[in-house]
Coordinates of C-alpha atoms in Angstrom, one line a residue:
X141 CA 10.4 -38.3 -39.9
X142 CA 12.9 -38.0 -36.3
X143 CA 13.4 -34.3 -37.4
X144 CA 10.0 -34.0 -38.0
X145 CA 8.2 -35.6 -34.6
X146 CA 10.6 -33.0 -32.5
X147 CA 8.9 -30.3 -34.3
X148 CA 5.5 -31.9 -33.6
X149 CA 6.9 -32.4 -29.8
X150 CA 7.8 -28.9 -29.8
X151 CA 4.4 -27.7 -30.7
X152 CA 3.3 -29.3 -28.2
X153 CA 5.4 -28.1 -25.5
X154 CA 5.3 -24.4 -26.7
X155 CA 1.1 -24.8 -26.7
X156 CA 1.1 -26.2 -23.5
X157 CA 3.7 -23.5 -22.3
X158 CA 0.6 -20.7 -24.3
X159 CA -2.1 -22.1 -22.6
X160 CA -0.3 -22.2 -18.6
X161 CA 0.5 -19.0 -19.8
X162 CA -2.8 -18.0 -20.2
X163 CA -3.9 -19.6 -17.5
X164 CA -1.9 -17.8 -15.3
X165 CA -2.9 -14.3 -16.1
X166 CA -2.6 -11.7 -12.9
X167 CA -5.8 -9.5 -12.6
X168 CA -5.2 -6.0 -12.7
X169 CA -4.5 -4.1 -9.7
X170 CA -3.6 -0.9 -8.2
X171 CA -0.8 -0.3 -6.4
X172 CA -1.5 -0.5 -3.1
X173 CA 0.4 2.3 -1.6
X174 CA -0.2 4.8 -4.1
X175 CA -3.4 4.1 -3.3
X176 CA -2.8 5.1 0.3
X177 CA -1.0 8.3 -0.8
X178 CA -3.3 9.5 -3.1
X179 CA -6.9 8.9 -1.9
X180 CA -6.9 12.1 0.7
X181 CA -9.8 14.4 1.2
X182 CA -8.8 18.4 0.6
X183 CA -9.6 20.9 3.2
X184 CA -12.2 22.2 1.7
X185 CA -13.3 18.7 1.2
X186 CA -12.8 18.3 -2.2
X187 CA -12.0 15.1 -3.9
X188 CA -9.6 14.9 -6.9
X189 CA -8.2 11.8 -7.7
X190 CA -4.4 11.6 -8.6
X191 CA -1.9 9.1 -10.8
X192 CA -1.6 5.9 -9.6
X193 CA 1.0 3.3 -10.7
X194 CA -0.8 -0.1 -11.4
X195 CA -0.5 -3.3 -12.8
X196 CA -1.6 -6.2 -15.8
X197 CA -4.3 -3.6 -17.0
X198 CA -5.2 -3.8 -20.8
X199 CA -6.7 -1.0 -22.7
X200 CA -6.0 2.8 -22.3
X201 CA -9.3 3.7 -21.0
X202 CA -11.3 3.6 -17.8
X203 CA -13.5 4.6 -14.8
X204 CA -14.0 5.6 -11.8
X205 CA -16.7 5.8 -9.9
X206 CA -16.9 7.2 -6.3
X207 CA -20.0 5.1 -3.9
X208 CA -21.1 6.2 -0.5
X209 CA -23.3 4.3 1.5
X210 CA -24.1 1.6 -1.2
X211 CA -25.4 4.5 -4.0
X212 CA -23.4 6.3 -6.8
X213 CA -22.5 9.3 -6.1
X214 CA -20.4 10.2 -9.2
X215 CA -17.9 9.2 -11.8
X216 CA -14.4 10.0 -13.4
X217 CA -12.7 8.8 -16.4
X218 CA -8.9 8.5 -16.6
X219 CA -6.1 7.2 -19.4
X220 CA -4.8 4.2 -19.0
X221 CA -0.8 4.3 -20.1
X222 CA 1.7 2.1 -20.4
X223 CA 4.8 2.5 -18.2
X224 CA 7.2 -0.4 -18.0
X225 CA 5.2 -3.5 -18.6
X226 CA 3.3 -4.6 -16.0
X227 CA 3.2 -2.0 -15.3
X228 CA 1.2 0.7 -16.0
X229 CA -0.1 4.6 -14.8
X230 CA -3.8 5.4 -14.5
X231 CA -3.8 9.4 -15.3
X232 CA -6.3 11.9 -16.8
X233 CA -9.2 11.8 -14.1
X234 CA -12.6 13.9 -15.5
X235 CA -15.8 14.3 -13.3
X236 CA -18.1 12.8 -16.0
X237 CA -21.2 12.5 -13.5
X238 CA -21.8 14.1 -9.9
X239 CA -20.2 17.6 -10.1
X240 CA -21.7 19.2 -6.8
X241 CA -19.6 21.8 -6.7
X242 CA -17.5 24.5 -8.8
X243 CA -14.6 23.6 -8.6
X244 CA -15.6 19.3 -8.3
X245 CA -16.9 17.1 -6.2
X246 CA -16.9 17.6 -2.2
X247 CA -17.0 14.9 -0.1
X248 CA -18.6 16.1 3.1
X249 CA -20.9 13.9 4.5
X250 CA -20.4 11.1 6.7
X251 CA -20.3 7.5 5.7
X252 CA -18.7 4.5 3.9
X253 CA -17.6 4.8 0.5
X254 CA -15.6 2.7 -1.8
X255 CA -13.9 4.0 -5.0
X256 CA -14.8 1.0 -8.0
X257 CA -11.9 0.9 -10.4
X258 CA -13.2 -0.3 -14.0
X259 CA -11.7 -1.1 -17.3
X260 CA -12.8 -1.9 -20.7
X261 CA -16.8 -1.7 -18.7
X262 CA -15.0 -4.6 -16.4
X263 CA -14.6 -3.9 -12.8
X264 CA -11.5 -4.4 -11.0
X265 CA -11.1 -3.6 -8.3
X266 CA -12.7 -2.2 -5.0
X267 CA -11.1 0.4 -2.1
X268 CA -13.5 1.3 0.9
X269 CA -13.0 3.2 3.6
X270 CA -14.8 6.0 6.5
X271 CA -15.6 9.6 6.5
X272 CA -15.7 10.8 9.4
X273 CA -16.6 14.8 10.5
X274 CA -14.8 15.4 13.6
X275 CA -16.4 17.9 15.9
X276 CA -16.7 21.3 15.7
X277 CA -14.9 23.9 18.0
X278 CA -16.2 26.9 18.4
X279 CA -13.4 28.8 18.1
X280 CA -12.5 27.2 15.0
X281 CA -15.7 27.0 13.1
X282 CA -14.2 25.1 9.9
X283 CA -15.0 21.0 10.4
X284 CA -12.5 18.7 9.9
X285 CA -12.8 15.6 8.1
X286 CA -11.2 11.8 8.5
X287 CA -10.7 8.9 6.7
X288 CA -10.4 5.8 8.4
X289 CA -10.1 2.5 6.4
X290 CA -6.4 0.9 5.8
X291 CA -4.9 3.3 6.6
X292 CA -5.8 2.6 10.3
X293 CA -4.5 -1.0 10.2
X294 CA -1.4 -1.8 7.8
X295 CA 2.2 -1.1 8.0
X296 CA 4.8 -2.4 4.7
X297 CA 8.3 -3.1 4.6
X298 CA 9.9 -2.2 1.2
X299 CA 12.7 -3.0 -0.4
X300 CA 14.9 0.3 -2.0
X301 CA 16.2 -1.6 -5.4
X302 CA 17.1 -5.6 -6.1
X303 CA 20.8 -4.1 -6.2
X304 CA 23.8 -5.4 -3.7
X305 CA 22.7 -1.6 -1.8
X306 CA 19.0 -2.1 -1.4
X307 CA 17.8 -1.8 1.9
X308 CA 14.5 -2.2 3.9
X309 CA 12.3 0.6 4.5
X310 CA 9.3 -0.3 6.9
X311 CA 6.5 2.5 6.3
X312 CA 3.2 2.8 8.0
X313 CA 0.7 5.3 7.6
X314 CA 0.4 8.0 10.2
X315 CA -2.5 11.3 11.1
X316 CA -3.0 13.1 14.2
X317 CA -6.8 12.1 16.0
X318 CA -7.5 15.5 16.4
X319 CA -6.6 17.5 13.5
X320 CA -3.5 19.1 15.3
X321 CA 0.4 19.5 14.0
X322 CA 2.1 16.8 16.5
X323 CA 5.6 16.6 16.4
X324 CA 6.4 12.6 16.9
X325 CA 9.4 10.5 17.7
X326 CA 8.4 6.9 15.8
X327 CA 11.4 4.2 16.6
X328 CA 10.8 0.2 14.8
X329 CA 12.6 -2.8 16.1
X330 CA 12.7 -5.4 13.7
X331 CA 12.2 -8.7 16.8
X332 CA 13.2 -12.4 16.0
X333 CA 10.5 -14.6 17.6
X334 CA 12.4 -17.6 18.2
X335 CA 14.8 -16.1 20.5
X336 CA 13.5 -12.1 21.0
X337 CA 16.5 -11.1 19.7
X338 CA 16.6 -7.6 18.0
X339 CA 18.1 -7.9 14.6
X340 CA 17.1 -4.9 13.2
X341 CA 16.2 -0.9 14.3
X342 CA 14.9 1.7 12.8
X343 CA 13.7 5.7 13.6
X344 CA 12.7 9.3 12.2
X345 CA 10.8 11.9 13.8
X346 CA 7.9 13.0 12.1
X347 CA 4.9 15.4 12.4
X348 CA 1.5 14.6 12.6
X349 CA -1.4 16.1 11.1
X350 CA -5.2 16.0 10.6
X351 CA -4.5 13.8 7.1
X352 CA -2.6 10.0 6.4
X353 CA 0.9 10.6 6.1
X354 CA 3.6 7.9 4.7
X355 CA 6.3 7.8 7.2
X356 CA 9.3 5.7 6.1
X357 CA 11.6 3.9 8.6
X358 CA 15.1 2.6 7.0
X359 CA 16.1 -0.8 9.1
X360 CA 19.7 -1.3 11.0
X361 CA 21.8 -3.2 12.2
X362 CA 21.1 -2.6 15.8
X363 CA 24.4 -0.7 17.8
X364 CA 24.2 0.4 21.1
X365 CA 21.3 1.0 23.3
X366 CA 20.2 4.5 25.5
X367 CA 18.6 4.8 29.1
X368 CA 15.2 6.4 26.6
X369 CA 15.7 2.2 24.7
X370 CA 17.0 4.3 21.6
X371 CA 19.5 2.6 19.6
X372 CA 23.0 4.7 17.8
X373 CA 26.1 3.7 16.0
X374 CA 23.7 1.8 14.0
X375 CA 25.1 0.1 11.2
X376 CA 23.6 -0.6 6.9
X377 CA 21.7 -3.7 7.1
X378 CA 22.1 -4.3 3.2
X379 CA 18.4 -6.5 2.2
X380 CA 20.2 -8.6 -0.8
X381 CA 23.1 -9.1 1.3
X382 CA 22.5 -9.7 4.4
X383 CA 19.0 -12.5 4.3
X384 CA 16.9 -13.1 7.7
X385 CA 16.9 -16.6 8.8
X386 CA 13.9 -18.5 7.6
X387 CA 11.1 -18.0 11.1
X388 CA 8.9 -15.9 12.3
X389 CA 9.0 -12.1 13.2
X390 CA 7.4 -8.9 15.1
X391 CA 8.5 -5.5 13.7
X392 CA 6.7 -2.8 17.1
X393 CA 6.6 0.5 15.7
X394 CA 6.4 3.0 18.6
X395 CA 5.9 6.8 18.8
X396 CA 7.2 8.8 21.6
X397 CA 8.5 5.7 23.8
X398 CA 4.8 4.4 23.2
X399 CA 3.7 0.6 21.0
X400 CA 1.9 2.1 18.4
X401 CA 1.2 -1.3 16.7
X402 CA 3.0 -4.6 15.8
X403 CA 3.6 -6.9 12.5
X404 CA 4.1 -10.5 11.9
X405 CA 5.6 -11.5 8.6
X406 CA 7.7 -14.7 8.2
X407 CA 10.7 -15.5 6.3
X408 CA 11.2 -18.8 4.7
X409 CA 14.3 -20.4 2.3
X410 CA 16.0 -16.6 3.2
X411 CA 12.8 -14.7 1.4
X412 CA 9.5 -12.5 3.4
X413 CA 6.6 -14.5 2.1
X414 CA 4.0 -12.1 1.1
X415 CA 0.2 -13.2 3.2
X416 CA -3.0 -12.4 4.2
X417 CA -4.5 -10.1 1.1
X418 CA -1.0 -10.4 -1.2
X419 CA -1.7 -14.2 -1.8
X420 CA -3.5 -14.4 -5.2
X421 CA -4.9 -18.0 -5.4
X422 CA -7.0 -17.1 -1.8
X423 CA -8.1 -12.9 -2.8
X424 CA -10.9 -11.7 -4.3
X425 CA -9.4 -9.9 -7.7
X426 CA -11.1 -6.8 -6.1
X427 CA -9.2 -6.8 -2.8
X428 CA -6.2 -8.2 -4.1
X429 CA -2.8 -6.0 -2.6
X430 CA -0.5 -5.1 -5.3
X431 CA 2.9 -4.4 -4.2
X432 CA 4.5 -4.8 -6.9
X433 CA 7.0 -7.4 -6.1
X434 CA 8.5 -4.7 -3.6
X435 CA 6.3 -4.1 -1.2
X436 CA 5.5 -7.1 2.1
X437 CA 2.3 -5.6 3.6
X438 CA 1.2 -6.8 7.1
X439 CA -2.2 -6.4 9.5
X440 CA -1.4 -4.5 12.5
X441 CA -1.9 -7.0 15.6

């Protein structure tokens, strides 16, 4: 009798656990950094989607619909392939509607665009951006096209791995506003808000152009500071060995000595906290920012 009761209790517990797991099923979403790295136009205006990662998908096929100012103008089909659960690859795009050039789909009209992702006939994600056509230079008749959207507003902290030698990187997308090639020096300062202490720094030289390109700056313990406010003789800062103290922090990112943006986050119980559209409970699944557990996204202040 006692053994039967134990089995019954175990079955009830298992049933409740299965129900809880079903209730906590996560909505699918592409990795946000992949979208920002791979949504772009070629210099001739061609739009050709690239392979990206996504989490919590199901099925083996999907559709990507291209919307301009509220109207669908094109559709791609794509394959969904398992990578390492719960991670999947979205790849093998084929343009099935909206071909407007021998090369495929060309986007040359300014407007507000959305990329809408479907799996199993259900929309699971929406990515919005604006296409702006630049002024024509009589000496360079080709019009420049610029994309505006999350690239302008977001940056993120990335943990390189979960091993003891893992480091934090500050990652941000940069471009030149006039389309010219510009050599730039970037510097990021991690400042603890309560006492304004600089607890980590990072720097990198890079080139800006018309298209958005991701720049990665590894955070280090600050060493000495020169007259230009640049740090040198910095030491390694290991993300999994040396925890940040609880509290609020600000990342100040400068380009060529001028403030480009400030980004805030909070540490609680030794962990950097998700915020904004990375908080599942308060975010529409269509707009959730998926970071795969290693990306902490911050909006420019």
